Coordinates of C-alpha atoms in Angstrom, one line a residue:
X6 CA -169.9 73.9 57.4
X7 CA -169.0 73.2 61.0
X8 CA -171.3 70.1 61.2
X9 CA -170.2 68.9 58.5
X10 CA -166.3 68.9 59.9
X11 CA -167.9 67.3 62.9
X12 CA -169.0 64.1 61.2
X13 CA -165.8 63.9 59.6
X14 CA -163.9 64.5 63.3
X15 CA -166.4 61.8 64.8
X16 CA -165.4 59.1 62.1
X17 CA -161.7 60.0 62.3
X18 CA -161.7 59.5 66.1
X19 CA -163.4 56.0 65.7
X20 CA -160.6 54.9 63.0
X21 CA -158.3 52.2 65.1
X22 CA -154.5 53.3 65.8
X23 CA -156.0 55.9 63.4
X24 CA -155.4 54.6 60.4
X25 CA -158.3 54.4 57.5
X26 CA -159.2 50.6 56.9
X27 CA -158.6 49.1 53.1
X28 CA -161.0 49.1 51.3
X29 CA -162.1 47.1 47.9
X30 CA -162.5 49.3 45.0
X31 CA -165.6 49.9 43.5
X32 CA -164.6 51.5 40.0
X33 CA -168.8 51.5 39.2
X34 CA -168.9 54.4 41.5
X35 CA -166.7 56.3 39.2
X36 CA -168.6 58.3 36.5
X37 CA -166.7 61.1 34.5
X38 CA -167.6 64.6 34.8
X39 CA -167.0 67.6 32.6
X40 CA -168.5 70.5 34.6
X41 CA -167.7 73.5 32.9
X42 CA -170.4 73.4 30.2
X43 CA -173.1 72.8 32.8
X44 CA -171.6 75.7 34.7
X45 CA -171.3 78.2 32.1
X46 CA -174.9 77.4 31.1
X47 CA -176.4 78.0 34.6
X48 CA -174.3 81.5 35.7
X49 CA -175.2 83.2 32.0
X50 CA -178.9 83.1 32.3
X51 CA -178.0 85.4 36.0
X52 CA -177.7 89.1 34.0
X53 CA -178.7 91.4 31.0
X54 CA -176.1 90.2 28.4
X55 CA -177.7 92.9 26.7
X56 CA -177.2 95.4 28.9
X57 CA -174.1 94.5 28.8
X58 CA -173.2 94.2 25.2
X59 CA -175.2 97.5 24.1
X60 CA -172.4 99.4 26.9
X61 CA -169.8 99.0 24.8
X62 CA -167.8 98.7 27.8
X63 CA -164.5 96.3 27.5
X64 CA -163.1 94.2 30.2
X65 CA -159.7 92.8 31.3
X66 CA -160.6 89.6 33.1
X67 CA -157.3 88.2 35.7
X68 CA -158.0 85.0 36.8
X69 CA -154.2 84.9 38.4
X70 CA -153.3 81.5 36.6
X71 CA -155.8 80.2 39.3
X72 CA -158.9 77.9 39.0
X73 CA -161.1 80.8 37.3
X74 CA -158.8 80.6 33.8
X75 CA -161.2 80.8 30.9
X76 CA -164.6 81.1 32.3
X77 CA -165.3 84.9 32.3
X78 CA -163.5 85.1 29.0
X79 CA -165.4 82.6 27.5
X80 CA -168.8 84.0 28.9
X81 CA -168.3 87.4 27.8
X82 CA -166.7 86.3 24.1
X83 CA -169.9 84.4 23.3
X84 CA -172.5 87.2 24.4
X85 CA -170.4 89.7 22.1
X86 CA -168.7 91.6 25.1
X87 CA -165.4 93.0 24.2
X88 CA -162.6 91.7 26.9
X89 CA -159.1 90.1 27.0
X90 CA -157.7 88.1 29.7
X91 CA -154.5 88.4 30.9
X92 CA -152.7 85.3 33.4
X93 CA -155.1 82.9 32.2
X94 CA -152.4 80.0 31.4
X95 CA -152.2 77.0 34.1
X96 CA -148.9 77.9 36.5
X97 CA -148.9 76.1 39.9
X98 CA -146.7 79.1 40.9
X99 CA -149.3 81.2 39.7
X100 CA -146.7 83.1 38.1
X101 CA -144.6 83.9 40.8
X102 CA -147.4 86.0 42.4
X103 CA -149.4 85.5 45.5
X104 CA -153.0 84.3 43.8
X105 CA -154.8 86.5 45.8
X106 CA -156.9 89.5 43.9
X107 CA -155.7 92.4 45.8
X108 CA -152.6 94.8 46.1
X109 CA -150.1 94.4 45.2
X110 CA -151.1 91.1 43.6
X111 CA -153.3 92.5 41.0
X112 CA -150.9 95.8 39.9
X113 CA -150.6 93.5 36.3
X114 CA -154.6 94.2 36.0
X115 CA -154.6 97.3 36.6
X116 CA -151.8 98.4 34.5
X117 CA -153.3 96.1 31.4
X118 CA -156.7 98.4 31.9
X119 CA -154.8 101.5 31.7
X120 CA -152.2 100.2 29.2
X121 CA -155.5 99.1 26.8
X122 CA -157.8 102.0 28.1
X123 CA -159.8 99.3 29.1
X124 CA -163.4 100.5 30.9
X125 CA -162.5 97.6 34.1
X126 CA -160.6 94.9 35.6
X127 CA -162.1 91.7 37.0
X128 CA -160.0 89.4 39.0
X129 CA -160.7 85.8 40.7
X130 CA -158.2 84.3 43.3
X131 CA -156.8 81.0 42.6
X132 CA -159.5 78.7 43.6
X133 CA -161.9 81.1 41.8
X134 CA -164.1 82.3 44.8
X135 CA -163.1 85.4 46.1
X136 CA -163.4 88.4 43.4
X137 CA -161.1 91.5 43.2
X138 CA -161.8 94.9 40.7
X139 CA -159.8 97.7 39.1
X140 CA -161.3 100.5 38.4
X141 CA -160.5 102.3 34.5
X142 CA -158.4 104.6 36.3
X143 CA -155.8 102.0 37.6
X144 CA -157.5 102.5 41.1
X145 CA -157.8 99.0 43.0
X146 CA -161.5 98.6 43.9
X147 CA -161.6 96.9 47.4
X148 CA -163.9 93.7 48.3
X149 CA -166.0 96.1 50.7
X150 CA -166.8 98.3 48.0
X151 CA -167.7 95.2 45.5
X152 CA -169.8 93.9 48.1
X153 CA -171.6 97.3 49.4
X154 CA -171.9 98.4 45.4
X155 CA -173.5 94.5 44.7
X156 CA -175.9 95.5 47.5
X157 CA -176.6 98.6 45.9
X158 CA -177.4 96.8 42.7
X159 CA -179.3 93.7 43.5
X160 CA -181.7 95.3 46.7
X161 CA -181.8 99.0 44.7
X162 CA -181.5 98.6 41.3
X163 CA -183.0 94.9 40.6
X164 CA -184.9 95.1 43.5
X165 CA -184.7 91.9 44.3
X166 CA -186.0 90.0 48.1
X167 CA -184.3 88.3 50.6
X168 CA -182.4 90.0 53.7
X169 CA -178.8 91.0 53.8
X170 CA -175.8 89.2 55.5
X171 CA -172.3 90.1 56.6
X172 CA -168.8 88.9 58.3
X173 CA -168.2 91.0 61.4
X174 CA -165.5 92.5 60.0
X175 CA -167.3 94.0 56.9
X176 CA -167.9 97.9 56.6
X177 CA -170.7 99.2 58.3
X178 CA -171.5 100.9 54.5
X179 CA -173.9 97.4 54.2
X180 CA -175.6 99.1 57.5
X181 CA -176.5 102.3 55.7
X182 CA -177.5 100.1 52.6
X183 CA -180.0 97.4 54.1
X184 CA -181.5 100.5 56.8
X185 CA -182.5 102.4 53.4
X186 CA -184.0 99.8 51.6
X187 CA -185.5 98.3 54.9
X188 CA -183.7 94.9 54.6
X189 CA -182.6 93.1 57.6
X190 CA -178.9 92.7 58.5
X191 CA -177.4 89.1 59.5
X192 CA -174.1 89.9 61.3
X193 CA -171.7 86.8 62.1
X194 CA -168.1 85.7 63.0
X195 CA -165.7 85.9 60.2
X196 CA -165.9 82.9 57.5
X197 CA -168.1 82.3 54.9
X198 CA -169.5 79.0 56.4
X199 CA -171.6 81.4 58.8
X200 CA -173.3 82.9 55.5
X201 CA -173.7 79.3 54.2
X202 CA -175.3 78.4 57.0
X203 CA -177.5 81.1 57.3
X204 CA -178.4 81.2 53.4
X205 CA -179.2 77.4 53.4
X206 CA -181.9 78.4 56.9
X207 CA -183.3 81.7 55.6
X208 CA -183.7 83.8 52.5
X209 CA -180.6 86.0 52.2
X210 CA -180.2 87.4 48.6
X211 CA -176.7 88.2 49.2
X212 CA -174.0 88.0 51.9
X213 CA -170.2 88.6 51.7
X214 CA -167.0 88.8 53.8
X215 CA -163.9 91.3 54.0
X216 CA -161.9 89.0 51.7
X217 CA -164.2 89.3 48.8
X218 CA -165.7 86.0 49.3
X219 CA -169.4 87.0 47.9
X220 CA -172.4 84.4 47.5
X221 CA -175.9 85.3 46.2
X222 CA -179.3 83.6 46.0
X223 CA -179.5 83.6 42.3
X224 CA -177.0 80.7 42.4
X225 CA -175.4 79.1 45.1
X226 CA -175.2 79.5 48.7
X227 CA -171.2 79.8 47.7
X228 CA -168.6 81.9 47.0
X229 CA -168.3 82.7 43.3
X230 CA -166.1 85.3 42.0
X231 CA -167.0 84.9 37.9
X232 CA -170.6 85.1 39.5
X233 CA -169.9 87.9 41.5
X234 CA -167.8 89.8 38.3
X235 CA -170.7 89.4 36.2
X236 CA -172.9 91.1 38.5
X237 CA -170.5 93.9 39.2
X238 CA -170.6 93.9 34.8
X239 CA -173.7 94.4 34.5
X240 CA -174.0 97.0 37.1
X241 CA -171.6 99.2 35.7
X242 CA -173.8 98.8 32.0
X243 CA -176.8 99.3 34.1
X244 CA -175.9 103.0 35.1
X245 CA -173.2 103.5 32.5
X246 CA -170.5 104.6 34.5
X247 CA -167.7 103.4 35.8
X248 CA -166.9 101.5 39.2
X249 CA -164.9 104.6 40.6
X250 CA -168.1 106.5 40.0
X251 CA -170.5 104.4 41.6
X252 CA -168.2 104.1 44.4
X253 CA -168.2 108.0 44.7
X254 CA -172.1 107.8 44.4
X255 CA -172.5 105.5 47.5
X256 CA -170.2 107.5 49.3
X257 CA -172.2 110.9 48.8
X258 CA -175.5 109.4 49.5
X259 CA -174.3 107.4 52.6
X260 CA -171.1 109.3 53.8
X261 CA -167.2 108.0 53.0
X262 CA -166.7 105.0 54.3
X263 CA -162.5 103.9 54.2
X264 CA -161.4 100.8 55.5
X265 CA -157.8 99.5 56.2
X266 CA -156.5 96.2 57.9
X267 CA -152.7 95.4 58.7
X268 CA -151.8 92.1 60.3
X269 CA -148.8 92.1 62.5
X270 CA -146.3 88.6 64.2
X271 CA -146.5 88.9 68.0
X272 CA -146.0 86.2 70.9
X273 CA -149.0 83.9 71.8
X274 CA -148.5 85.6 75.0
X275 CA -148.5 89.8 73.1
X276 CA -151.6 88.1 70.8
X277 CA -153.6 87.2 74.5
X278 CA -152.6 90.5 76.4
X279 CA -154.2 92.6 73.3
X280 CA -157.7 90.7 73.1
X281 CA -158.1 91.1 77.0
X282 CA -156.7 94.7 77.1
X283 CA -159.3 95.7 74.5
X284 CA -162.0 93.4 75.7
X285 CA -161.2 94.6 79.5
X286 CA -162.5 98.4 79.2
X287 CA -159.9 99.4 81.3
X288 CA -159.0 102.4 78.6
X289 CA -161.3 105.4 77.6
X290 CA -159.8 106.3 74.6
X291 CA -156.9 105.6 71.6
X292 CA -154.8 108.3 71.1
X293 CA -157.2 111.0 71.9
X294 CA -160.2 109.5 70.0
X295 CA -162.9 108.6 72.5
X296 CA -164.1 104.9 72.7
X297 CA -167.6 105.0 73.2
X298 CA -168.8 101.2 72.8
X299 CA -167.0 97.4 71.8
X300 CA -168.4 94.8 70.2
X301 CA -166.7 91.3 70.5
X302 CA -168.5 88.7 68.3
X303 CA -165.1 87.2 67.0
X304 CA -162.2 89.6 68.3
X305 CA -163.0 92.8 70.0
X306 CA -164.3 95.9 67.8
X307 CA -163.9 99.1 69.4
X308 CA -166.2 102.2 68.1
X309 CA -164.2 105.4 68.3
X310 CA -167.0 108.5 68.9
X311 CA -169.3 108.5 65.5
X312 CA -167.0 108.6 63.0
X313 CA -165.7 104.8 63.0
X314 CA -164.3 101.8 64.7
X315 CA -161.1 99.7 65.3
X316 CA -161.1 95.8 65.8
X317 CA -158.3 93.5 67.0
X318 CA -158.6 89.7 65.9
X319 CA -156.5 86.9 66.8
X320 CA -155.6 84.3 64.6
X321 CA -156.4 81.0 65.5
X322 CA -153.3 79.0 63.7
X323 CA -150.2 81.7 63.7
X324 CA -149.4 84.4 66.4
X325 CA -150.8 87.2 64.4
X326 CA -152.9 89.6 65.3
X327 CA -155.3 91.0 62.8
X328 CA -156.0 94.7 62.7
X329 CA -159.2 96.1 61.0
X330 CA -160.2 99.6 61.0
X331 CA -163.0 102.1 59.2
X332 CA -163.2 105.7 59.4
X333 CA -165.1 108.6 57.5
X334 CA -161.4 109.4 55.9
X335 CA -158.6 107.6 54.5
X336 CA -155.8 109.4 56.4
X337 CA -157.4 108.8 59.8
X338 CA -157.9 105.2 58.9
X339 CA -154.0 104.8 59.2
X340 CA -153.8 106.8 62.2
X341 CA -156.1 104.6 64.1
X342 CA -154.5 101.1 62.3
X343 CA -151.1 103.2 63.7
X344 CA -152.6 104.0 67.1
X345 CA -153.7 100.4 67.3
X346 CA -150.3 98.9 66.5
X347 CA -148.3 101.2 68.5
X348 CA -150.2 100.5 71.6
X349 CA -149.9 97.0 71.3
X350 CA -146.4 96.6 71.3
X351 CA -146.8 98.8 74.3
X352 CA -148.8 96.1 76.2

């Protein structure tokens, strides 16, 4: 957490010609640790293994030669739930593959759940917090549709207390959500420590960001994605159907919600012009869609008329530019994301 970085930033300031002083080693502070049986232990007693198990539903599990190797499979094996794991071997190239569980990282899950007419794909990123999902149809399920369909499960279905938070660049789906089951809505600036800090202050049964970092009161106020998969297991044993399903129900009950990001290189100079053009208010509209409000929490959202939003965010280490959109329609999505893009290389 940011206090936590400060401690650390005060003592590294006070370290002469800042170099860390020897010290004498103390080899009784040293105890061994094997945390894996502990762990296991702790997340199986969060869901209905039977629920689970009487589904019949099989799994591929993808922990992307990352951290997560082993645990899912193991969890599921021992409870009698049919799965296989595929990338689960130790590769500090993780395979040649960029370890994080989205497209087109994760096309090897989804084509080992069609290839074994598998029921879904569960992914973890290499450090094993952030979750990604295919659905039995090949279809990649994205982290805003986890999180929104974990909502769903643990506040509707479980009904289970505790408010609701988000990272301000989540869909406004977890809006819809916490107004119908009269929860209240945390909103912060992007990063998970925000949700840390607010789940270690208040009761918040669940809160997740747009890179499928989700944590949940039932373990940690952390990131979890073999947490988070077995939740999204037994929801789809819950209701019997599959993710692609579920999605579809959320989307009738609560209107399509369709979300797209692009991140494009610019100039420190490009990256400052297009936070203070869309902060500034100077324009009415993008490409013919009216803007009638912003928002600018962390970056600058911009809501175009009812039917969704656009938001610009700078990145704080590279000259990028990160652009977020969500519309009532997939097509329009990339319009705006194209809209966006095109005007600010016009700036």
């Amino acid at each position: 957490m940011p206090s936590i970085v400060a401690q650390i930033e005060q003592e590294l300031a006070q370290l002469t010609n800042g170099r860390v002083p020897e010290l004498p080693p103390r080899k009784e502070l040293i105890q061994a640790l094997e945390p894996q049986a502990p762990y296991l232990d702790t997340v199986e007693k969060l869901i209905d293994w039977a629920r689970v198990r009487d589904s019949k539903f099989r799994f591929v599990i993808d922990p992307m030669h990352g951290a997560a190797a082993g645990l899912l499979a193991t969890l599921f094996r021992r409870n009698g739930v049919a799965c296989e794991e595929i990338r689960g071997t130790r590769d500090a190239n993780f395979g040649g593959v960029h370890p994080e569980p989205i497209e087109p990282h994760i096309r090897a899950l989804g084509q080992a759940v069609i290839d074994g007419k598998f029921d879904a794909g569960l992914a973890a990123d290499g450090d094993g917090d952030r979750i990604g999902a295919i659905d039995r149809d090949g279809t990649f399920v994205n982290p805003h549709q986890i999180f929104a369909l974990l909502v769903w499960h643990l506040v509707g279905t479980r009904k289970l207390q505790g408010d609701i938070a988000k990272t301000f660049s989540v869909t406004k789906l977890i809006d819809a959500l916490a107004k119908k089951f009269g929860r209240t809505l945390h909103e912060v600036p992007i990063g998970f420590k925000y949700i840390c800090e607010l789940m270690l202050e208040q009761n918040i049964l669940i809160g997740g960001e747009e890179s499928g970092g989700i944590g949940t009161s039932l373990y940690l106020p952390e990131r979890d994605a073999t947490v988070s998969a077995l939740l999204l297991a037994e929801l789809i044993a819950w209701h019997g159907k599959s993710l692609g399903e579920l999605i579809g129900a959320l989307h009738k009950e609560f209107g399509e919600h369709h979300y797209g990001r692009v991140d494009i290189n610019v100039s420190k100079t490009q990256k400052e012009k297009a936070i203070a053009h869309f902060s500034s208010g100077k324009f009415e509209q993008l490409d013919g869609w009216p803007i009638t409000r912003r928002e600018a929490m962390d970056g600058v959202k911009v809501y175009l008329g009812d039917f969704g939003w656009v938001m610009v965010r700078a990145s704080g280490t590279e000259n990028l530019l990160r652009i977020y959109s969500e519309t009532s329609n997939q097509d329009t999505t990339q319009k705006v994301l194209r809209a966006t893009v095109d005007r600010i290389h016009q700036l």
